[in-house]
Tab-separated table of N, CA, C and O in Angstrom:
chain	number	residue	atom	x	y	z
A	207	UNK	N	158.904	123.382	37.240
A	207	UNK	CA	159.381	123.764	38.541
A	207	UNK	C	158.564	124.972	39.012
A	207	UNK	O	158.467	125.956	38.279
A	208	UNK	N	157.882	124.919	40.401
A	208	UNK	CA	157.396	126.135	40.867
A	208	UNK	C	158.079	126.350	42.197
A	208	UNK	O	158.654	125.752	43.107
A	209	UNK	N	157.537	128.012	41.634
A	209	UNK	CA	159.242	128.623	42.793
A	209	UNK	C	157.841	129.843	43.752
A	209	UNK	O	157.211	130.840	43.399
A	210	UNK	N	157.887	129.309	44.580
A	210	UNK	CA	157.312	130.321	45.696
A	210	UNK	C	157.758	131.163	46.629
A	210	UNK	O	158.092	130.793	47.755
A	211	UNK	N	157.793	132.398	46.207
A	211	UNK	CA	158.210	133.583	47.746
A	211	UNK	C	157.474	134.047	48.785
A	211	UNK	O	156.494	134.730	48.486
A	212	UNK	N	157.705	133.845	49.953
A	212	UNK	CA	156.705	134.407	50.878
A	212	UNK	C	157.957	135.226	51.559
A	212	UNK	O	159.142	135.171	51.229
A	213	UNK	N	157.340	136.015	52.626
A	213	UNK	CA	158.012	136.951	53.714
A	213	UNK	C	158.117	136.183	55.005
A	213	UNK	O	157.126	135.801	55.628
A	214	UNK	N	159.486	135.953	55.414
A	214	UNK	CA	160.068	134.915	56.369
A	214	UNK	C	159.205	135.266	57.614
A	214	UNK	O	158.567	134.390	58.200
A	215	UNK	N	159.201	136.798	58.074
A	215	UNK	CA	158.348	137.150	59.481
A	215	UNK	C	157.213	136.494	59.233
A	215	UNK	O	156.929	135.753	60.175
A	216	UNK	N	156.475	136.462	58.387
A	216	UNK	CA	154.945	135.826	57.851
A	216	UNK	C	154.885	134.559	57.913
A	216	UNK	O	154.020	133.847	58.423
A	217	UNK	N	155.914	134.268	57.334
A	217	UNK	CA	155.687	132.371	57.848
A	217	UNK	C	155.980	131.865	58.857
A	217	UNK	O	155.601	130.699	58.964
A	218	UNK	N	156.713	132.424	59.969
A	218	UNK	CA	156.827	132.481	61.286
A	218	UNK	C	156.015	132.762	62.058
A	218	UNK	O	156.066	132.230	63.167
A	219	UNK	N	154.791	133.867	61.694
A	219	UNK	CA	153.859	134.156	62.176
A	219	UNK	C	152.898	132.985	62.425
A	219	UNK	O	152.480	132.279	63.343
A	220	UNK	N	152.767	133.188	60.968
A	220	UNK	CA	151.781	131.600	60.601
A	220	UNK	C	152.024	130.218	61.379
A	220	UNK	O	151.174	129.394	61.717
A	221	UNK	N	153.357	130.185	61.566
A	221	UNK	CA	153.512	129.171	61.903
A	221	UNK	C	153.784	128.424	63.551
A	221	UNK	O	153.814	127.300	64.052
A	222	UNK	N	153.930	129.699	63.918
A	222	UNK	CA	153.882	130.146	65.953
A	222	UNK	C	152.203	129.954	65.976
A	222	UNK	O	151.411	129.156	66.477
A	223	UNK	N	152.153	130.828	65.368
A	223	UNK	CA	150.726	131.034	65.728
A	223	UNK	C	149.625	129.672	65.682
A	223	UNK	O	149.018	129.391	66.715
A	224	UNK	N	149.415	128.864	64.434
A	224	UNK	CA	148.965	127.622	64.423
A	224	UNK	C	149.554	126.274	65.134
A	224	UNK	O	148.900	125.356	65.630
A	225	UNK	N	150.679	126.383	65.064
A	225	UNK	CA	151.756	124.945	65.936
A	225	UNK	C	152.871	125.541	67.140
A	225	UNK	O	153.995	125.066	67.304
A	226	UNK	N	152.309	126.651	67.910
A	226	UNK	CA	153.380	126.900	68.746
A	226	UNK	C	153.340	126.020	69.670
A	226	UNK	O	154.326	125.321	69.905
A	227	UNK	N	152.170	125.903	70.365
A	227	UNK	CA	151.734	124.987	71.506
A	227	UNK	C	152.550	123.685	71.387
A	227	UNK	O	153.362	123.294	72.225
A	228	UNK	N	152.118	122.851	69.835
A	228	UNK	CA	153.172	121.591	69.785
A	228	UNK	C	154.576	121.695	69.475
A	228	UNK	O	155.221	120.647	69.479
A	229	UNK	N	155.154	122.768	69.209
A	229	UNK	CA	156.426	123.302	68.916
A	229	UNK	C	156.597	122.974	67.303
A	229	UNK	O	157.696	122.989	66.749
A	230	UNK	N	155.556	122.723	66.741
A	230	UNK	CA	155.857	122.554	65.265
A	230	UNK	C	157.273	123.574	64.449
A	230	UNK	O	158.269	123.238	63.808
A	231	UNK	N	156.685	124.976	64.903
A	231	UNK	CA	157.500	126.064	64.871
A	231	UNK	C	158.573	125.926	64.602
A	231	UNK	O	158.998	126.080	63.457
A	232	UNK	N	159.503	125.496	65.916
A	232	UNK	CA	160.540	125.333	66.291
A	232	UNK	C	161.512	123.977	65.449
A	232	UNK	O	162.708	123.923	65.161
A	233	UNK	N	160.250	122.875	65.215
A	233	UNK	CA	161.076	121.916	64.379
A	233	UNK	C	161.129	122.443	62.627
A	233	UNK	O	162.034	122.226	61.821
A	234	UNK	N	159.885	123.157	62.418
A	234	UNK	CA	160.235	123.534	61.019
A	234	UNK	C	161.506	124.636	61.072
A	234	UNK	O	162.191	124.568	60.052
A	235	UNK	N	161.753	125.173	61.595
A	235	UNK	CA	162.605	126.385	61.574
A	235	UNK	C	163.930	125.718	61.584
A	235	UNK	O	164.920	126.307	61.149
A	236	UNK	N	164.007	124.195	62.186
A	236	UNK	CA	165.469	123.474	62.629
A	236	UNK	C	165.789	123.562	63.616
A	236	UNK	O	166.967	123.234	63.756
A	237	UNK	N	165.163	123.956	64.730
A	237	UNK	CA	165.433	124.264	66.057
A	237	UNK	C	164.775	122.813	66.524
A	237	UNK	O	163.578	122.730	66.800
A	238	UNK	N	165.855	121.454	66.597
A	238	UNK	CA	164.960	120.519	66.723
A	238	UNK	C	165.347	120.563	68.680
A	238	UNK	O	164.351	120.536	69.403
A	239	UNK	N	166.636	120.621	69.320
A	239	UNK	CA	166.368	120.657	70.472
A	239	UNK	C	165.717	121.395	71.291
A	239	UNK	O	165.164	120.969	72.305
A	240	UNK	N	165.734	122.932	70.798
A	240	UNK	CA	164.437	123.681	71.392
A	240	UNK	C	163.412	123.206	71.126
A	240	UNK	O	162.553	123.260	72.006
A	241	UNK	N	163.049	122.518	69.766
A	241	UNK	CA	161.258	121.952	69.883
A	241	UNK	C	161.190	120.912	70.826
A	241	UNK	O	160.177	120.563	71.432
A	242	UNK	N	162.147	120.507	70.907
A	242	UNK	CA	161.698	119.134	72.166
A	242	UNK	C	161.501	119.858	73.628
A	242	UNK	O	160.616	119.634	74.454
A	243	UNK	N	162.453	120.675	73.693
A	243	UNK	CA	162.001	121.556	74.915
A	243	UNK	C	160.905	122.287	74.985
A	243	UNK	O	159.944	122.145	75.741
A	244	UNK	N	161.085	123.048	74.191
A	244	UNK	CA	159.559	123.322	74.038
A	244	UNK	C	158.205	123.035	74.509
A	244	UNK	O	157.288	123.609	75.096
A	245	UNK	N	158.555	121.576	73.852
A	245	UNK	CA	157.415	121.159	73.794
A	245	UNK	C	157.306	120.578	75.508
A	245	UNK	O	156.372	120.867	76.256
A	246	UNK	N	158.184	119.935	75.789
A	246	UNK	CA	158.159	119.525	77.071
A	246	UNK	C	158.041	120.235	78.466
A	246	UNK	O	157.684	119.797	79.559
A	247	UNK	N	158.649	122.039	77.881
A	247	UNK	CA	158.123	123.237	78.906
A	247	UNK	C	156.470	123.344	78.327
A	247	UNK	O	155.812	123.256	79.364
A	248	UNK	N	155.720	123.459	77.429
A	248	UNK	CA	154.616	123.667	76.958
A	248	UNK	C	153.818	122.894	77.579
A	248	UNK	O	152.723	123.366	77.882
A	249	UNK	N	154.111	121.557	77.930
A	249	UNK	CA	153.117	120.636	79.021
A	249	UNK	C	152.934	121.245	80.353
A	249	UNK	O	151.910	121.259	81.036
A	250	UNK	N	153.926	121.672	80.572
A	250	UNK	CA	154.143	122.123	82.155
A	250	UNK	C	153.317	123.142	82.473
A	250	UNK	O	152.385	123.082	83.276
A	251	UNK	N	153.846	124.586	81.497
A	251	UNK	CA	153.344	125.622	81.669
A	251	UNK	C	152.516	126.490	81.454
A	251	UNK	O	152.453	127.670	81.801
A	252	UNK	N	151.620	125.604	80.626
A	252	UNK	CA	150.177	125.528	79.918
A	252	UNK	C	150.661	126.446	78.424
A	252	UNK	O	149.760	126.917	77.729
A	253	UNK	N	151.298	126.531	78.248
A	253	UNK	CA	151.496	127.417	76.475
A	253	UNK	C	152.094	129.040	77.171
A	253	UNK	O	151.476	130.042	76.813
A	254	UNK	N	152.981	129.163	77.896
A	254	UNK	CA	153.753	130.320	77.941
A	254	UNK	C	154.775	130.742	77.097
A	254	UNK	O	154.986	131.824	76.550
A	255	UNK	N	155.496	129.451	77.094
A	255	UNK	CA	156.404	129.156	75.900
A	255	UNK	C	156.031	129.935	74.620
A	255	UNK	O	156.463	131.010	74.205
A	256	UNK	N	155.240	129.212	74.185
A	256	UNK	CA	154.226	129.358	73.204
A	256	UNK	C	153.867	130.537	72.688
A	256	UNK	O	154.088	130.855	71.520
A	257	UNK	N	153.125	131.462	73.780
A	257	UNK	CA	152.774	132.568	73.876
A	257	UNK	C	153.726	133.721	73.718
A	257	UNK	O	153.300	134.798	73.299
A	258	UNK	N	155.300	133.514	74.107
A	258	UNK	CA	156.329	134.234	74.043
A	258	UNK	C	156.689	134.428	72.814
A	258	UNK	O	157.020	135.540	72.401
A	259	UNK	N	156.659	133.080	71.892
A	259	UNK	CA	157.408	132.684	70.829
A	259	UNK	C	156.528	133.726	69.814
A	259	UNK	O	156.865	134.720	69.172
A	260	UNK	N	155.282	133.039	69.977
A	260	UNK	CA	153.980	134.528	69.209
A	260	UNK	C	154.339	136.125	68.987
A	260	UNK	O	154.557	136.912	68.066
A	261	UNK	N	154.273	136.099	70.171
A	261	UNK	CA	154.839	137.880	70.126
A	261	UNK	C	155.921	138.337	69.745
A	261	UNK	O	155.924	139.462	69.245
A	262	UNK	N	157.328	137.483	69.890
A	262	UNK	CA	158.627	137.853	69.284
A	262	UNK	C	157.447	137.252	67.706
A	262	UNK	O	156.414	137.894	67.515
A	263	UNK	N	157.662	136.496	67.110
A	263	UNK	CA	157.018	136.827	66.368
A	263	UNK	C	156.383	138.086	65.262
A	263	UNK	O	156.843	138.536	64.213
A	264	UNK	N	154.939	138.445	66.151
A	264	UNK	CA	154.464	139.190	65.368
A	264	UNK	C	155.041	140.545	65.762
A	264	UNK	O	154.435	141.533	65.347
A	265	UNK	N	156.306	140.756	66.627
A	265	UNK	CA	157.240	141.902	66.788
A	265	UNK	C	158.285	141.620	65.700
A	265	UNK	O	159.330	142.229	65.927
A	266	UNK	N	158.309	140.876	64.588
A	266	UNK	CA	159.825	140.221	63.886
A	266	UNK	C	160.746	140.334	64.176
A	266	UNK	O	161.648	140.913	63.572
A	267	UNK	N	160.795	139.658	65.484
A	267	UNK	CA	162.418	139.928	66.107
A	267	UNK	C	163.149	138.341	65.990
A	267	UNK	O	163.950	137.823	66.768
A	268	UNK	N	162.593	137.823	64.799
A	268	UNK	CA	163.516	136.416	64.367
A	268	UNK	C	164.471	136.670	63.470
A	268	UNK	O	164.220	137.384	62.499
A	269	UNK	N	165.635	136.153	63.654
A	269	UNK	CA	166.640	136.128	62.295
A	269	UNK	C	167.136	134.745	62.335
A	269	UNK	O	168.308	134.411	62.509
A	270	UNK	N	166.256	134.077	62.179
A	270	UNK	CA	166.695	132.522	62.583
A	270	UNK	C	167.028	131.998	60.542
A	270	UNK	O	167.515	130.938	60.148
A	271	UNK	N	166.634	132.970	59.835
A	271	UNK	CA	166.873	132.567	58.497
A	271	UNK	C	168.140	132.848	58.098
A	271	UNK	O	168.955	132.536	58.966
A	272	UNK	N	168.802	133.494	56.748
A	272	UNK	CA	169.344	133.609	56.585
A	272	UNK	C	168.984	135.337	56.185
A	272	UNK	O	167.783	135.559	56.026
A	273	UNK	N	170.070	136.719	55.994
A	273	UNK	CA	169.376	138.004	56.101
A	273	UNK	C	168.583	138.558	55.126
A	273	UNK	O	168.397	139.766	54.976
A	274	UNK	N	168.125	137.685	54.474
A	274	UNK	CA	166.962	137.858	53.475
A	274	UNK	C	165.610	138.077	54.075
A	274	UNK	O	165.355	137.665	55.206
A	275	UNK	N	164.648	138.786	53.264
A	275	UNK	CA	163.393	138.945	54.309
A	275	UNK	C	162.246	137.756	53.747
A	275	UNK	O	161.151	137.404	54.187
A	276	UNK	N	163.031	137.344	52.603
A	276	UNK	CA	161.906	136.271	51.965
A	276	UNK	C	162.568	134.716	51.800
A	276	UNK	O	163.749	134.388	51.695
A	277	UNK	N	161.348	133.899	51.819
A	277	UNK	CA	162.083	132.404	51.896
A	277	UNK	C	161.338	132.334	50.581
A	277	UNK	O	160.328	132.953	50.245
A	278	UNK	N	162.109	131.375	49.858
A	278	UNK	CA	161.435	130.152	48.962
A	278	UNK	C	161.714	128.655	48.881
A	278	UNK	O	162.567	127.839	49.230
A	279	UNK	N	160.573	128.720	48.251
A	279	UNK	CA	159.880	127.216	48.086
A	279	UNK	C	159.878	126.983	46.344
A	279	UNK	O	159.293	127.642	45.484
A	280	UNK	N	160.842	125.682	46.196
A	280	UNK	CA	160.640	125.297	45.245
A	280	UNK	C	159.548	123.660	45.093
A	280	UNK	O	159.839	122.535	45.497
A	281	UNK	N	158.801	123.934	44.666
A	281	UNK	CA	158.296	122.435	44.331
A	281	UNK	C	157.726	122.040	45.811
A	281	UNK	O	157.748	120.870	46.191
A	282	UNK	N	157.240	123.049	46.576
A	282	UNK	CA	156.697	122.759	48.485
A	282	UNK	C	157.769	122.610	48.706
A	282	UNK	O	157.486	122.591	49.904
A	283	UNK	N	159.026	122.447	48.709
A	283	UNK	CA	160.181	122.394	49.394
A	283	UNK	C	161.098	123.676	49.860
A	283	UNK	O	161.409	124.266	48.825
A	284	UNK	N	161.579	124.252	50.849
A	284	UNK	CA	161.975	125.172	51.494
A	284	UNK	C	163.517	125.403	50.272
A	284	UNK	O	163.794	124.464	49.525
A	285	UNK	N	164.060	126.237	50.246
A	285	UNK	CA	164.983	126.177	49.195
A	285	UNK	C	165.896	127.455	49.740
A	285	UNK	O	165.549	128.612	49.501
A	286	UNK	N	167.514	127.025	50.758
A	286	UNK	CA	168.371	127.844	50.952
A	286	UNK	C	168.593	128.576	50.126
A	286	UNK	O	169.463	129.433	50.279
C-alpha cells in the first residue's frame, strides 16, 4: 500500500491552474454542478471563470476539503 501526502492549497493550485478552463478542477474537487457550469460560463466568457477560480486559489481561500491542510492518496486514490 502507498500512502501519499500532499498540501490541499497545492493541489488546488495545480489543479485550477492546468484544468480550470475545462473545469476539471471543479469535478475533481466534487463540485460536479459547478463544473458543468463552469464549464458552460467558460465558453461564453473566454476563461474568467477560470481566472477567478486561480487566484482564490493561489490566495488559499478554499476549504472545500475537510480542515486538514493535507490530502492523501492511497494507492492514486484520494483517501477521506
Amino acid at each position: 500500500m502507498v500512502e501519499k501526502t500532499i498540501n490541499k492549497h497545492l493541489f488546488v493550485w495545480v489543479f485550477s491552474f492546468l484544468f480550470g478552463a475545462i473545469a476539471i478542477d471543479r469535478f475533481v474537487r466534487g463540485q460536479i454542478g459547478l463544473g458543468i457550469l463552469k464549464l458552460i460560463i467558460n465558453a461564453g466568457t473566454f476563461g474568467i471563470w477560470a481566472l477567478i477560480d486561480f487566484i482564490i486559489a493561489v490566495l488559499k481561500a478554499y476549504s472545500t476539503y475537510s480542515d486538514t491542510e493535507d490530502l492523501t492518496f492511497i494507492n492514486g486514490r484520494y483517501s477521506r
